[in-house]
Coordinates of C-alpha atoms and ligand atoms in Angstrom, one line a residue:
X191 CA 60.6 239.4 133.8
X192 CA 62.1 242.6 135.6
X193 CA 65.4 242.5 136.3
X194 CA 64.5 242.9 139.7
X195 CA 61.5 241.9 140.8
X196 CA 60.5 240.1 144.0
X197 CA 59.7 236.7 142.1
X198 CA 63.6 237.2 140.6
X199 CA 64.6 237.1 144.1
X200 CA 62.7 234.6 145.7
X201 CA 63.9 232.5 142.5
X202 CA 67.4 233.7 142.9
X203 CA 67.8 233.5 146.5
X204 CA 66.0 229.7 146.4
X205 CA 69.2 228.7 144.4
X206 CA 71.4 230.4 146.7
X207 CA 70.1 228.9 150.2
X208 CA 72.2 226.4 150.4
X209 CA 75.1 228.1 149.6
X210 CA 74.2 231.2 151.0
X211 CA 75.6 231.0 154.9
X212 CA 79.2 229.4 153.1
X213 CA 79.5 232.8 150.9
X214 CA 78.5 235.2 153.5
X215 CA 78.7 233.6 156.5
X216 CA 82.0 234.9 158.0
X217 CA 83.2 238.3 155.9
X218 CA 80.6 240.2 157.3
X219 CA 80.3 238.8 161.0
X220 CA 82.1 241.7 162.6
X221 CA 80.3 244.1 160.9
X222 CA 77.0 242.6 161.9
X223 CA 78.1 243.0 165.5
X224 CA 79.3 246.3 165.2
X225 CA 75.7 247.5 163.5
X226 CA 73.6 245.6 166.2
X227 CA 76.1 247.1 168.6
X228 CA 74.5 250.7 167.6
X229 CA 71.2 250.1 168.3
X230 CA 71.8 249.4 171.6
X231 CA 68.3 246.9 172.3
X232 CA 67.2 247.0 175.7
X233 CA 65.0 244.2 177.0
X234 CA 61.8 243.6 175.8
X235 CA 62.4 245.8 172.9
X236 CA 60.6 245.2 169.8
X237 CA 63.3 244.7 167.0
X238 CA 62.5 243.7 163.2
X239 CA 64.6 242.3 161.0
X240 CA 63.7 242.9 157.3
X241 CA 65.1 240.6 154.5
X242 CA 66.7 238.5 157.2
X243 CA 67.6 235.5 154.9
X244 CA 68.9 232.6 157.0
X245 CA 69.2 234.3 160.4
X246 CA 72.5 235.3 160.1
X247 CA 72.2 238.1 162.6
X248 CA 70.4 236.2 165.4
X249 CA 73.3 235.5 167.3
X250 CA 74.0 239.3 168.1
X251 CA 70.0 239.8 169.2
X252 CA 69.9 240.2 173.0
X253 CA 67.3 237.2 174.0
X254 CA 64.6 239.1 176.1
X255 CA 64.3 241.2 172.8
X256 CA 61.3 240.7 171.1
X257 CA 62.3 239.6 167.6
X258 CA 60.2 239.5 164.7
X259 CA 61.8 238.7 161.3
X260 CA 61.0 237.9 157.4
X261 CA 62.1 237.4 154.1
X262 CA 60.6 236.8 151.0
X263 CA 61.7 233.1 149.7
X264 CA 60.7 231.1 151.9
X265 CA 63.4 228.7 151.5
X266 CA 65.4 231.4 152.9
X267 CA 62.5 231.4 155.9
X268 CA 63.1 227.9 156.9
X269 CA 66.6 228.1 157.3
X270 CA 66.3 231.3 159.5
X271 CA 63.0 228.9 161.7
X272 CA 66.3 226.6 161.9
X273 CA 68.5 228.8 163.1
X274 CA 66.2 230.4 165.3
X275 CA 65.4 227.1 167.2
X276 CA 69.1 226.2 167.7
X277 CA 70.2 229.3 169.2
X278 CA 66.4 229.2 171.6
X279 CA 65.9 232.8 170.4
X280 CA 61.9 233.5 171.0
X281 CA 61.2 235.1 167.4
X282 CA 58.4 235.6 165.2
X283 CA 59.0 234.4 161.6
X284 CA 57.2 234.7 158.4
X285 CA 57.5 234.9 154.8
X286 CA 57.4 239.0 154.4
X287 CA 57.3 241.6 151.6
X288 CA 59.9 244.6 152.7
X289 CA 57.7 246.9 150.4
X290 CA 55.0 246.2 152.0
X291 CA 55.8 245.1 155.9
X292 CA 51.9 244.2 157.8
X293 CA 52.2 245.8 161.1
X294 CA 50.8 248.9 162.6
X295 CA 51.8 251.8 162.3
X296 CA 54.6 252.8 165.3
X297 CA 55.0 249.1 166.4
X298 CA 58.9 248.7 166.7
X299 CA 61.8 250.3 168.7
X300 CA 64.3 249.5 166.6
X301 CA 65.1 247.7 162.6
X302 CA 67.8 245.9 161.3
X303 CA 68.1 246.2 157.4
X304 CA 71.2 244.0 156.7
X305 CA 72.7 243.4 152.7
X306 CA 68.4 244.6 151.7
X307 CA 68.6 247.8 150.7
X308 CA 70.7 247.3 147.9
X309 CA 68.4 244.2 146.8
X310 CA 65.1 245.0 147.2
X311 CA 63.3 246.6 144.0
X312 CA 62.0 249.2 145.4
X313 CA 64.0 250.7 148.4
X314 CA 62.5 253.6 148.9
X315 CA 59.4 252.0 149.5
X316 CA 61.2 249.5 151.7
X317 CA 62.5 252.7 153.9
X318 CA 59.2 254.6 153.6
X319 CA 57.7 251.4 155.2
X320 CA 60.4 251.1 157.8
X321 CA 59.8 254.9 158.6
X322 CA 55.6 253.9 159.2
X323 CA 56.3 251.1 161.4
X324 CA 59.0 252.4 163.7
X325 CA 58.0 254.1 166.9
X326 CA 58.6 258.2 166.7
X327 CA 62.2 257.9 168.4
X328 CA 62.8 254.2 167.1
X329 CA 66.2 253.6 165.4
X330 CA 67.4 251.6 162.1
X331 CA 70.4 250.1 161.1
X332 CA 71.3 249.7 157.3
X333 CA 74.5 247.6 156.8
X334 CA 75.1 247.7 152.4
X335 CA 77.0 248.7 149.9
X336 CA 76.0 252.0 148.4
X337 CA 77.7 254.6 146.2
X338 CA 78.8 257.9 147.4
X339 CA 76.7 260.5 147.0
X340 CA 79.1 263.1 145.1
X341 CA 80.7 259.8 142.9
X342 CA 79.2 260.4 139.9
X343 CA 77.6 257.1 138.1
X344 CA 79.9 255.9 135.3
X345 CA 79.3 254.2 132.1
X346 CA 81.7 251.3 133.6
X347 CA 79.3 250.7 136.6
X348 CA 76.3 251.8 135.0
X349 CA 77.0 248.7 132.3
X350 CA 78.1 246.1 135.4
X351 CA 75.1 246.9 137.4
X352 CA 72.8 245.4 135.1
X353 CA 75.0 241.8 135.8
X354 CA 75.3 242.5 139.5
X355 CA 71.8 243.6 140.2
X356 CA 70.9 240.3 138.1
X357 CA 72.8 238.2 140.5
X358 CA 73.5 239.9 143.8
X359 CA 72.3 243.4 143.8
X360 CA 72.6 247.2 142.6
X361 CA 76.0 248.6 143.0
X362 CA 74.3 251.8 141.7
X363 CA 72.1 253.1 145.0
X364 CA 73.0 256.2 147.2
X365 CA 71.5 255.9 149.9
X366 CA 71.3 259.6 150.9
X367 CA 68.8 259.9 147.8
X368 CA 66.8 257.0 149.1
X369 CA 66.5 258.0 152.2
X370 CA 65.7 262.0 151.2
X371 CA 62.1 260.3 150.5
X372 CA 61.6 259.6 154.0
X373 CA 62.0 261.5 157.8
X374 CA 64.7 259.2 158.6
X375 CA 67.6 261.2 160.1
X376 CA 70.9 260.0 159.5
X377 CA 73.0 259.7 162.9
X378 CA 76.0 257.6 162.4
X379 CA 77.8 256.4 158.9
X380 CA 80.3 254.0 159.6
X381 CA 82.7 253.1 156.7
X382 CA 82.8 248.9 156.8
X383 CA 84.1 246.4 154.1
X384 CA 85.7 246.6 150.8
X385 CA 87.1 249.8 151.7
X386 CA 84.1 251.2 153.1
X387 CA 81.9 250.2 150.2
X388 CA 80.1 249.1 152.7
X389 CA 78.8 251.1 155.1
X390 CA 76.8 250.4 158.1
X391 CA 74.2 253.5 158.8
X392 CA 72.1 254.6 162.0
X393 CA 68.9 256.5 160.9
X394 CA 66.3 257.9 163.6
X395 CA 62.7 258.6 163.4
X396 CA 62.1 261.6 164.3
X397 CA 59.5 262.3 167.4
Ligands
SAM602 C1 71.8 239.5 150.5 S1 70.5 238.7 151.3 C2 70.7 239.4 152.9 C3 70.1 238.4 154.0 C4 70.4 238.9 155.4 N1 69.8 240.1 155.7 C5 71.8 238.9 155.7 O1 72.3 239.9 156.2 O2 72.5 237.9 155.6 C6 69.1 239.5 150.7 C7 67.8 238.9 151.1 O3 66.8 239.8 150.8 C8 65.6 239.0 150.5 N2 64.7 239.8 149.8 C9 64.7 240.2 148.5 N3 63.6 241.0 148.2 C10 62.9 241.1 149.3 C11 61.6 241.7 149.7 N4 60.9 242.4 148.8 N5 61.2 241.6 151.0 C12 61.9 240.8 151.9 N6 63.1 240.2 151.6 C13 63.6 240.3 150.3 C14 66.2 237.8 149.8 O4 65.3 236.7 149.8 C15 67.5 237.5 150.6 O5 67.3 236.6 151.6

């Protein structure tokens, strides 16, 4: 089996459902707000949220917004249903495949990409996908760790990668590659936690 695949995660992330809202539950909450804060959703907005795992950001989402939001283990899914139905927030749920999202083309206004980027296999087909299915205009925050892009890779984290991207996810990505393989315009990089390790990003569609 790959060292990442999507049936690593969705066996991976089965194990960590339970656990999952105790690890990351609170270190991250104000930076959830601050990246939900950029996109600025109007009403009636059509906002995805891609490799939403339990739901965690649902609490930020304006409620007129029309939310649609997936993840691949499902156990993950049910959690996120939960959550969804406790704080009476009108979404769309589904198991979903990040690579390969099933809307139309142009659909959404604006994407949340919370702690996915850095997990998924293949993020580049992950952004290309988010590129299709955002309207010309729409926005995308991407809140994840990523390393700088003049840092060269060292044989220290090249070596620990192969643990963390086993467990949690790639230490390794720069996400100004990644994104160099879409039109997604960088507007805002914000440095967040762990020293700004993690970064929360706004990228634009162009129209
Ligand atoms: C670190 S968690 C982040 C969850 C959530 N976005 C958050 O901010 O708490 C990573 C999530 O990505 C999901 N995932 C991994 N590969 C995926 C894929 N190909 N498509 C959709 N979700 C995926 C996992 O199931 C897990 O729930």
């Amino acid at each position: 089996m790959s060292l990442n695949s999507n049936r690593w995660n969705r066996i991976r992330y089965t194990f960590y459902t339970p656990i999952y809202d105790l690890l990351v539950g609170k270190i991250f909450t104000s930076s959830r707000r601050s990246s939900i804060d950029l996109l600025q959703i109007k009403p009636n907005e059509k906002v995805l949220l891609v490799g939403a795992g339990t739901g965690l950001d649902f609490q930020f989402l304006p409620r007129q917004a029309q939310v649609y939001a997936g993840d691949i283990t499902p156990s993950m899914v049910a959690k996120m249903e939960h959550r969804a139905r406790e704080l009476k927030l009108n979404a769309t749920i589904d198991v979903m495949d990040g690579q390969n999202l099933q809307f139309p083309d142009n659909t959404f206004d604006k994407i949340i990409l919370h702690l996915i980027v850095a997990v998924i296999p293949d993020p580049v087909k992950c952004l290309q996908e988010v590129e299709r299915v955002l309207k010309p205009g729409g926005e995308a925050v991407i809140f994840d760790k990523f390393r700088p892009k003049n840092q060269r890779l060292s044989s220290l984290r090249a070596f620990f990668n192969k643990l963390t991207s086993f467990l949690f996810s790639d230490i390794t990505r720069v996400i100004e590659t990644l994104l160099s393989y879409t039109n997604l315009k960088i507007r805002k990089d914000i440095p967040a936690n762990f020293n700004g390790n993690f970064r929360i990003i706004l990228v634009k569609k162009p129209v």
